[in-house]
PDB file of C-alpha atoms in Angstrom:
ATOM      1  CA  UNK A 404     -19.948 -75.878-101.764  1.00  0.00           C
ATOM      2  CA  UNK A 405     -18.297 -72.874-103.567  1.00  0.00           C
ATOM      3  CA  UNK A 406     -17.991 -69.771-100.710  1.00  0.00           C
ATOM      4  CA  UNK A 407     -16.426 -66.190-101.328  1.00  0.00           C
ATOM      5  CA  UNK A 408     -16.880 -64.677 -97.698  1.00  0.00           C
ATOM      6  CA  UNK A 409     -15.723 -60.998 -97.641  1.00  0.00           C
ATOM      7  CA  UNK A 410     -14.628 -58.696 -94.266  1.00  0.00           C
ATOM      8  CA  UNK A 411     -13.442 -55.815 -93.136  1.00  0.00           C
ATOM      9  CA  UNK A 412     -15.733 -53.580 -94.190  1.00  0.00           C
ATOM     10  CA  UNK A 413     -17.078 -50.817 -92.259  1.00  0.00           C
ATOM     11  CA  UNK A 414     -17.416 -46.708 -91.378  1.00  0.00           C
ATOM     12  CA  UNK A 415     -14.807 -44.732 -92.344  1.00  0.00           C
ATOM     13  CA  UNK A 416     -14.454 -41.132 -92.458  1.00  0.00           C
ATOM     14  CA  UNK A 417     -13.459 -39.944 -96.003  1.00  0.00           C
ATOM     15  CA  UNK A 418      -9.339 -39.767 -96.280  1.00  0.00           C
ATOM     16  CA  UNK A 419      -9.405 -43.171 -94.551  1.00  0.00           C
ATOM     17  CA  UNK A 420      -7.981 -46.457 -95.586  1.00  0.00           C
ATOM     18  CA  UNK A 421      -9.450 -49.812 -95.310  1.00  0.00           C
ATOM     19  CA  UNK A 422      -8.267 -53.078 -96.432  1.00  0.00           C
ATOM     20  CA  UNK A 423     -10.947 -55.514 -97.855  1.00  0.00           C
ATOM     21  CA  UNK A 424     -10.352 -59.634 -97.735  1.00  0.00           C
ATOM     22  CA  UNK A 425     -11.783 -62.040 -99.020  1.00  0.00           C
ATOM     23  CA  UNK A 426     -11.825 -66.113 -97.890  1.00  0.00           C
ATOM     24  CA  UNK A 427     -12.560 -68.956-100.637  1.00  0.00           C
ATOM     25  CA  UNK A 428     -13.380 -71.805-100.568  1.00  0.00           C
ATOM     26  CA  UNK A 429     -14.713 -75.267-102.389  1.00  0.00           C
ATOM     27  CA  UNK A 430     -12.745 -74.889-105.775  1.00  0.00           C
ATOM     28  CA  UNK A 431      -9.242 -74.851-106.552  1.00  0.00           C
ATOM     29  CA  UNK A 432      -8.390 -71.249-105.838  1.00  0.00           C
ATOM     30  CA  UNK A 433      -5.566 -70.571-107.722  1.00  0.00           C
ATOM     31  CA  UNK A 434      -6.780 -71.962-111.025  1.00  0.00           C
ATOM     32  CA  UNK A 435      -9.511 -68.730-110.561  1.00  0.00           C
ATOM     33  CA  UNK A 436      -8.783 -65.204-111.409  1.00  0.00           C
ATOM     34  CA  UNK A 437      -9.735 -63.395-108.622  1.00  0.00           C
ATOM     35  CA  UNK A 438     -11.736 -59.914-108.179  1.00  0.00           C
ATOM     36  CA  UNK A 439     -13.797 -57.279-106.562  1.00  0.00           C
ATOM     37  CA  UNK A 440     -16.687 -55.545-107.727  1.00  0.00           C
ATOM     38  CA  UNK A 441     -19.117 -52.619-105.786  1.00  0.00           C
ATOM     39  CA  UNK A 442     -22.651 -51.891-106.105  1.00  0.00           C
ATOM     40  CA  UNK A 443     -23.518 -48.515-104.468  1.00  0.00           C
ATOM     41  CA  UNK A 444     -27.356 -47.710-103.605  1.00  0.00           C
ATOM     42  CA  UNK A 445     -29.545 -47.259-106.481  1.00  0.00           C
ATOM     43  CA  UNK A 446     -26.962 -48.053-109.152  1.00  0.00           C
ATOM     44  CA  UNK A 447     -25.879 -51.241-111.226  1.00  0.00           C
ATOM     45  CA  UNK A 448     -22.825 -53.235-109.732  1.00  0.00           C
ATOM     46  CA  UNK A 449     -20.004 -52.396-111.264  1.00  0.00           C
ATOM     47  CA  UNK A 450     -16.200 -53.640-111.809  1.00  0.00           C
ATOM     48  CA  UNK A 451     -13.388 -52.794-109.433  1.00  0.00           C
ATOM     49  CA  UNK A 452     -10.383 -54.993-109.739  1.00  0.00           C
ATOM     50  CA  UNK A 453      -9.101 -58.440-110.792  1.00  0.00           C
ATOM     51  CA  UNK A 454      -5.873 -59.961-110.039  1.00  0.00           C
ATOM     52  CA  UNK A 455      -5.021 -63.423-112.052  1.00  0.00           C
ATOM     53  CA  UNK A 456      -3.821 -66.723-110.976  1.00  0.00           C
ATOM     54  CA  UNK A 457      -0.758 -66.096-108.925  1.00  0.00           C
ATOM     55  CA  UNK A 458      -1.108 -62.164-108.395  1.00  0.00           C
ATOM     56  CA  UNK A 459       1.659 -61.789-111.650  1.00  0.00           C
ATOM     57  CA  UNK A 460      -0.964 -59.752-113.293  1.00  0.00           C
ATOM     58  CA  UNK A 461      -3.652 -57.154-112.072  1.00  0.00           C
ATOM     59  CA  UNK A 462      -6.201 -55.005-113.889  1.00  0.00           C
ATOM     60  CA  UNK A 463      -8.290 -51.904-112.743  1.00  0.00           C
ATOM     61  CA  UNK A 464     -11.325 -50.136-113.216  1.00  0.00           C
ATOM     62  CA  UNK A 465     -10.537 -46.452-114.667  1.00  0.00           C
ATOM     63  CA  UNK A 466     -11.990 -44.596-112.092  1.00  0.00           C
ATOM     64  CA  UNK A 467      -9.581 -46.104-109.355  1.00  0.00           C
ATOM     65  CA  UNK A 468      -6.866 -44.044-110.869  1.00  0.00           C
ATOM     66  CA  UNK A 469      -4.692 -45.922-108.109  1.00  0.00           C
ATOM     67  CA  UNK A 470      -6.615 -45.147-105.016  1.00  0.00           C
ATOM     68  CA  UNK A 471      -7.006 -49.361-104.666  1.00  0.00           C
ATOM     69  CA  UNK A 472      -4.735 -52.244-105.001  1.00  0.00           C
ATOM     70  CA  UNK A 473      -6.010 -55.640-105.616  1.00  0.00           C
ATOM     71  CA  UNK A 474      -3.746 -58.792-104.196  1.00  0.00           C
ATOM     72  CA  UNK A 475      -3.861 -62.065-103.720  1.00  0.00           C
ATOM     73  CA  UNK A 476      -2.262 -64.626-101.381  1.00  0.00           C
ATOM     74  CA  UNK A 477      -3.156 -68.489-102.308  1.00  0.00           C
ATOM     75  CA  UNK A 478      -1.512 -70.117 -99.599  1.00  0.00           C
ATOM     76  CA  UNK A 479      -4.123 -68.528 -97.309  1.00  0.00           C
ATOM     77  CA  UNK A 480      -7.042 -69.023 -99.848  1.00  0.00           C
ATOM     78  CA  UNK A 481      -7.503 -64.818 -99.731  1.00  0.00           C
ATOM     79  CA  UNK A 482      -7.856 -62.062-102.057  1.00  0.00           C
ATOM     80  CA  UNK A 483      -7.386 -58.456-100.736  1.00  0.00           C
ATOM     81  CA  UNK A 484      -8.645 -54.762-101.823  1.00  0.00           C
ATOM     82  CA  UNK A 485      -5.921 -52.213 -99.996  1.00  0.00           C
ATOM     83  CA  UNK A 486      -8.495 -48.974-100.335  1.00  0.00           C
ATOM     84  CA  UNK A 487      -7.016 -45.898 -99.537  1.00  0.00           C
ATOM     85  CA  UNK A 488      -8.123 -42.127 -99.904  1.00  0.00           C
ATOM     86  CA  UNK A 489     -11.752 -43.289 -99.571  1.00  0.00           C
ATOM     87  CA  UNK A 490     -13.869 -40.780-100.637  1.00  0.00           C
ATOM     88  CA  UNK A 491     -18.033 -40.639 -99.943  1.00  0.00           C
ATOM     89  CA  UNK A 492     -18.561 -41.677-103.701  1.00  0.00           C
ATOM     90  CA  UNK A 493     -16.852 -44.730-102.768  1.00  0.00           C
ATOM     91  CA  UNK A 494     -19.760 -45.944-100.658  1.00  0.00           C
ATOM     92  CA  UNK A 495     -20.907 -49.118-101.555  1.00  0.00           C
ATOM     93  CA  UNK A 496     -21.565 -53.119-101.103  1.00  0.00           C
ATOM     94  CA  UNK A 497     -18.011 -54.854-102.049  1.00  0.00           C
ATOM     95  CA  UNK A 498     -18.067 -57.814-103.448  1.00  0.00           C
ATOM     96  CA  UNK A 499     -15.369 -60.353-103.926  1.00  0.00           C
ATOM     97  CA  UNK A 500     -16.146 -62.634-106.925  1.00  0.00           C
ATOM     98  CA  UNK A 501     -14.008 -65.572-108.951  1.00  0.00           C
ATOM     99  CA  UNK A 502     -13.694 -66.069-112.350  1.00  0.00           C
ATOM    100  CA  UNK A 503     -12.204 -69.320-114.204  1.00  0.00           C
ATOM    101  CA  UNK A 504      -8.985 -69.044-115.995  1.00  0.00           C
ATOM    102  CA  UNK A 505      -5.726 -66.876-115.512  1.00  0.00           C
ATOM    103  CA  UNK A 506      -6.908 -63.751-117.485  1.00  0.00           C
ATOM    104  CA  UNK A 507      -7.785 -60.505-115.664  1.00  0.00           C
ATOM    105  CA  UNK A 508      -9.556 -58.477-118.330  1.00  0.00           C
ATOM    106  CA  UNK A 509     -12.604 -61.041-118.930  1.00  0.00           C
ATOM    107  CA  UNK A 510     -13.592 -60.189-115.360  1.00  0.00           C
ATOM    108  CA  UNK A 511     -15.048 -56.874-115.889  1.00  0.00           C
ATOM    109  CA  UNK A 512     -18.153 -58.683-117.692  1.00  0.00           C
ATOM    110  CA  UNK A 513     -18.564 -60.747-114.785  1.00  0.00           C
ATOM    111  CA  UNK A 514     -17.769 -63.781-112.762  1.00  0.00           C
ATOM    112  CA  UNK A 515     -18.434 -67.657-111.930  1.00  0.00           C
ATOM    113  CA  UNK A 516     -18.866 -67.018-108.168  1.00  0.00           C
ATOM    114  CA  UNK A 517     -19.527 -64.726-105.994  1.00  0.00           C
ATOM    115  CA  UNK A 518     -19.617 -63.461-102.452  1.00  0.00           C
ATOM    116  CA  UNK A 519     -22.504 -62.009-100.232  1.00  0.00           C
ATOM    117  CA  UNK A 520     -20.700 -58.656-100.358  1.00  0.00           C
ATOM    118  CA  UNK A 521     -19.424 -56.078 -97.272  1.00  0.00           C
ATOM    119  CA  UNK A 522     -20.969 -52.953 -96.618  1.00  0.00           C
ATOM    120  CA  UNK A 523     -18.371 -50.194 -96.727  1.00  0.00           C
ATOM    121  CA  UNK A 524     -19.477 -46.402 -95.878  1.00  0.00           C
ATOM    122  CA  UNK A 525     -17.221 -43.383 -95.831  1.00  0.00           C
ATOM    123  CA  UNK A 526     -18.551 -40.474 -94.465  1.00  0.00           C
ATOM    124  CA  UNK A 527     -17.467 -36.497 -95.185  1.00  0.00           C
TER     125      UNK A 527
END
């Protein structure tokens, strides 16, 4: 059975850093392209970050301006979000999600599988 199980969410107060991961399992991991995505109350999910098959290639959603960083280690089966400068608008369900095939871009429509998601709050 396919699993994306996401942790290290949490409250944070804003400034903060946090580092997301994210565990997969039952399919080949590094044929996926890997990513996150965040849904915050009363608004649609939305893209975050991808990184493709071996971490060579990464892609971002505009508004991180560089305030995330997306990685990827396939020996352990584990994709990461490094989240730093968290700011209250940043408040939101995470959710780690795989895609088939090496390309990062395709990602931002959407993805094969995903995870249950991780609650992450920063406060002021």
């Amino acid at each position: 059975q396919v699993q994306l199980v996401e942790s290290g969410g949490g409250l944070v107060q804003a400034g903060d850093s946090l580092r997301l991961s994210c565990v997969g399992s039952g399919f080949t991991f590094n044929t996926y392209t890997l990513g996150w995505f965040r849904q915050a109350p009363g608004l649609e999910r939305e893209f975050v970050a991808a990184v493709s098959w071996s971490g060579g290639s990464t892609y971002y959603a505009s508004f991180v301006k560089g305030q995330f960083t997306i990685s990827r280690d396939n020996a352990k089966n584990t994709v990461y979000l490094q989240m730093n400068r968290l700011k209250p608008e940043d408040t939101a369900v995470y959710y780690c999600a795989a895609n088939y095939g090496g390309s990062v871009t395709p990602m931002e429509n959407g993805a094969d599988y995903w995870g249950k998601g991780t609650l992450v709050t920063v406060s002021t």
